[in-house]
PDB file of C-alpha atoms in Angstrom:
ATOM      1  CA  UNK A   1     -85.339  40.051  21.127  1.00 44.00           C
ATOM      2  CA  UNK A   2     -82.139  42.024  20.637  1.00 46.00           C
ATOM      3  CA  UNK A   3     -80.437  41.481  17.280  1.00 52.00           C
ATOM      4  CA  UNK A   4     -76.683  41.499  16.924  1.00 56.00           C
ATOM      5  CA  UNK A   5     -75.216  42.832  13.702  1.00 54.00           C
ATOM      6  CA  UNK A   6     -72.034  40.792  14.136  1.00 54.00           C
ATOM      7  CA  UNK A   7     -73.704  37.405  13.832  1.00 56.00           C
ATOM      8  CA  UNK A   8     -74.199  35.683  10.498  1.00 54.00           C
ATOM      9  CA  UNK A   9     -77.690  34.576  11.367  1.00 54.00           C
ATOM     10  CA  UNK A  10     -80.520  36.561  12.857  1.00 64.00           C
ATOM     11  CA  UNK A  11     -80.505  34.633  16.118  1.00 74.00           C
ATOM     12  CA  UNK A  12     -78.766  31.866  17.986  1.00 82.00           C
ATOM     13  CA  UNK A  13     -81.127  29.321  16.452  1.00 88.00           C
ATOM     14  CA  UNK A  14     -80.302  30.597  12.958  1.00 88.00           C
ATOM     15  CA  UNK A  15     -76.566  30.368  13.702  1.00 88.00           C
ATOM     16  CA  UNK A  16     -77.104  26.837  15.047  1.00 89.00           C
ATOM     17  CA  UNK A  17     -78.853  25.814  11.819  1.00 92.00           C
ATOM     18  CA  UNK A  18     -76.151  27.469   9.692  1.00 92.00           C
ATOM     19  CA  UNK A  19     -73.459  25.572  11.599  1.00 91.00           C
ATOM     20  CA  UNK A  20     -75.247  22.263  11.048  1.00 94.00           C
ATOM     21  CA  UNK A  21     -75.855  22.996   7.349  1.00 94.00           C
ATOM     22  CA  UNK A  22     -72.238  23.988   6.754  1.00 95.00           C
ATOM     23  CA  UNK A  23     -71.083  20.880   8.629  1.00 95.00           C
ATOM     24  CA  UNK A  24     -73.176  18.716   6.287  1.00 96.00           C
ATOM     25  CA  UNK A  25     -71.683  20.406   3.225  1.00 96.00           C
ATOM     26  CA  UNK A  26     -68.146  19.999   4.590  1.00 96.00           C
ATOM     27  CA  UNK A  27     -68.725  16.356   5.514  1.00 97.00           C
ATOM     28  CA  UNK A  28     -70.126  15.649   2.042  1.00 97.00           C
ATOM     29  CA  UNK A  29     -67.164  17.326   0.358  1.00 97.00           C
ATOM     30  CA  UNK A  30     -64.692  15.487   2.593  1.00 97.00           C
ATOM     31  CA  UNK A  31     -66.330  12.128   1.913  1.00 98.00           C
ATOM     32  CA  UNK A  32     -66.358  12.806  -1.826  1.00 97.00           C
ATOM     33  CA  UNK A  33     -62.672  13.734  -1.820  1.00 96.00           C
ATOM     34  CA  UNK A  34     -61.801  10.694   0.320  1.00 96.00           C
ATOM     35  CA  UNK A  35     -63.694   8.465  -2.132  1.00 96.00           C
ATOM     36  CA  UNK A  36     -61.865  10.102  -5.044  1.00 96.00           C
ATOM     37  CA  UNK A  37     -58.445   9.453  -3.512  1.00 94.00           C
ATOM     38  CA  UNK A  38     -59.311   5.902  -2.482  1.00 95.00           C
ATOM     39  CA  UNK A  39     -60.796   4.982  -5.864  1.00 95.00           C
ATOM     40  CA  UNK A  40     -58.115   6.617  -8.028  1.00 92.00           C
ATOM     41  CA  UNK A  41     -54.939   4.549  -7.966  1.00 89.00           C
ATOM     42  CA  UNK A  42     -52.650   7.188  -9.452  1.00 92.00           C
ATOM     43  CA  UNK A  43     -53.572  10.849  -9.077  1.00 91.00           C
ATOM     44  CA  UNK A  44     -51.764  12.785 -11.777  1.00 93.00           C
ATOM     45  CA  UNK A  45     -52.050  16.411 -12.747  1.00 93.00           C
ATOM     46  CA  UNK A  46     -54.264  15.482 -15.702  1.00 94.00           C
ATOM     47  CA  UNK A  47     -56.661  13.503 -13.512  1.00 94.00           C
ATOM     48  CA  UNK A  48     -56.746  16.265 -10.898  1.00 92.00           C
ATOM     49  CA  UNK A  49     -57.326  18.898 -13.578  1.00 92.00           C
ATOM     50  CA  UNK A  50     -60.044  16.737 -15.120  1.00 93.00           C
ATOM     51  CA  UNK A  51     -61.808  16.435 -11.781  1.00 93.00           C
ATOM     52  CA  UNK A  52     -61.904  20.195 -11.290  1.00 92.00           C
ATOM     53  CA  UNK A  53     -62.736  21.048 -14.913  1.00 92.00           C
ATOM     54  CA  UNK A  54     -66.399  20.135 -14.529  1.00 92.00           C
ATOM     55  CA  UNK A  55     -68.960  22.762 -13.547  1.00 95.00           C
ATOM     56  CA  UNK A  56     -70.431  20.572 -10.805  1.00 95.00           C
ATOM     57  CA  UNK A  57     -67.094  20.141  -9.056  1.00 95.00           C
ATOM     58  CA  UNK A  58     -66.355  23.860  -9.270  1.00 95.00           C
ATOM     59  CA  UNK A  59     -69.728  24.721  -7.743  1.00 95.00           C
ATOM     60  CA  UNK A  60     -69.316  22.023  -5.069  1.00 96.00           C
ATOM     61  CA  UNK A  61     -65.845  23.351  -4.207  1.00 96.00           C
ATOM     62  CA  UNK A  62     -67.025  26.967  -3.965  1.00 95.00           C
ATOM     63  CA  UNK A  63     -69.968  25.820  -1.829  1.00 96.00           C
ATOM     64  CA  UNK A  64     -67.544  23.970   0.466  1.00 96.00           C
ATOM     65  CA  UNK A  65     -65.316  27.047   0.639  1.00 96.00           C
ATOM     66  CA  UNK A  66     -68.291  29.227   1.517  1.00 96.00           C
ATOM     67  CA  UNK A  67     -69.348  26.685   4.157  1.00 96.00           C
ATOM     68  CA  UNK A  68     -65.871  26.801   5.726  1.00 95.00           C
ATOM     69  CA  UNK A  69     -65.960  30.587   5.838  1.00 95.00           C
ATOM     70  CA  UNK A  70     -69.453  30.765   7.379  1.00 93.00           C
ATOM     71  CA  UNK A  71     -68.506  28.083   9.877  1.00 92.00           C
ATOM     72  CA  UNK A  72     -65.294  29.939  10.744  1.00 92.00           C
ATOM     73  CA  UNK A  73     -67.014  33.304  11.085  1.00 92.00           C
ATOM     74  CA  UNK A  74     -69.630  32.001  13.520  1.00 91.00           C
ATOM     75  CA  UNK A  75     -66.935  30.254  15.555  1.00 90.00           C
ATOM     76  CA  UNK A  76     -64.693  33.324  15.620  1.00 92.00           C
ATOM     77  CA  UNK A  77     -67.606  35.552  16.606  1.00 90.00           C
ATOM     78  CA  UNK A  78     -68.575  33.229  19.449  1.00 89.00           C
ATOM     79  CA  UNK A  79     -65.029  32.977  20.792  1.00 91.00           C
ATOM     80  CA  UNK A  80     -64.397  36.716  20.563  1.00 92.00           C
ATOM     81  CA  UNK A  81     -67.715  37.627  22.160  1.00 90.00           C
ATOM     82  CA  UNK A  82     -67.057  35.187  25.018  1.00 91.00           C
ATOM     83  CA  UNK A  83     -63.419  35.967  25.751  1.00 93.00           C
ATOM     84  CA  UNK A  84     -62.640  39.492  24.524  1.00 91.00           C
ATOM     85  CA  UNK A  85     -64.537  41.953  26.683  1.00 91.00           C
ATOM     86  CA  UNK A  86     -62.996  45.217  25.428  1.00 92.00           C
ATOM     87  CA  UNK A  87     -65.384  46.453  22.723  1.00 91.00           C
ATOM     88  CA  UNK A  88     -62.746  48.209  20.604  1.00 94.00           C
ATOM     89  CA  UNK A  89     -60.387  45.219  20.633  1.00 94.00           C
ATOM     90  CA  UNK A  90     -63.223  42.794  19.870  1.00 93.00           C
ATOM     91  CA  UNK A  91     -64.454  44.997  17.011  1.00 92.00           C
ATOM     92  CA  UNK A  92     -60.940  45.362  15.626  1.00 94.00           C
ATOM     93  CA  UNK A  93     -60.331  41.611  15.732  1.00 94.00           C
ATOM     94  CA  UNK A  94     -63.700  40.929  14.098  1.00 93.00           C
ATOM     95  CA  UNK A  95     -62.832  43.391  11.345  1.00 95.00           C
ATOM     96  CA  UNK A  96     -59.424  41.762  10.775  1.00 96.00           C
ATOM     97  CA  UNK A  97     -60.963  38.295  10.648  1.00 94.00           C
ATOM     98  CA  UNK A  98     -63.732  39.499   8.331  1.00 93.00           C
ATOM     99  CA  UNK A  99     -61.240  40.984   5.879  1.00 96.00           C
ATOM    100  CA  UNK A 100     -59.148  37.814   6.055  1.00 95.00           C
ATOM    101  CA  UNK A 101     -62.152  35.568   5.373  1.00 94.00           C
ATOM    102  CA  UNK A 102     -63.218  37.723   2.410  1.00 95.00           C
ATOM    103  CA  UNK A 103     -59.651  37.563   1.065  1.00 96.00           C
ATOM    104  CA  UNK A 104     -59.726  33.752   1.413  1.00 95.00           C
ATOM    105  CA  UNK A 105     -63.029  33.632  -0.456  1.00 95.00           C
ATOM    106  CA  UNK A 106     -61.703  35.793  -3.302  1.00 95.00           C
ATOM    107  CA  UNK A 107     -58.514  33.713  -3.500  1.00 95.00           C
ATOM    108  CA  UNK A 108     -60.614  30.541  -3.577  1.00 94.00           C
ATOM    109  CA  UNK A 109     -62.804  31.883  -6.364  1.00 94.00           C
ATOM    110  CA  UNK A 110     -59.761  32.869  -8.396  1.00 94.00           C
ATOM    111  CA  UNK A 111     -58.197  29.441  -7.830  1.00 93.00           C
ATOM    112  CA  UNK A 112     -61.302  27.436  -8.702  1.00 92.00           C
ATOM    113  CA  UNK A 113     -62.578  29.497 -11.626  1.00 90.00           C
ATOM    114  CA  UNK A 114     -59.160  30.540 -12.962  1.00 82.00           C
ATOM    115  CA  UNK A 115     -60.070  34.188 -13.328  1.00 69.00           C
TER     116      UNK A 115
END
């Protein structure tokens, strides 16, 4: 089997499993946030800050952020490999998207952990 260094997983099956796992994390986070907004009659800054002050919520948020980024990277890789045939252009776009996703992750960490 030929491995591709651009994929997140080692194979198509691994990417498939990663997509399903990240989808579960994102669905769980979305349902939790929907429950929070439906069960909290008045969301103030203090309530919002209290929600995100706990370690569990910070870890859950970073896990959801990481899931979004993995999900996005696999999707971007699949689209670029299907529709962009020029190797240099595809590599350049993958590099730009990779740097952007890393920047989003760093910004998310700084936002959640307040570094």
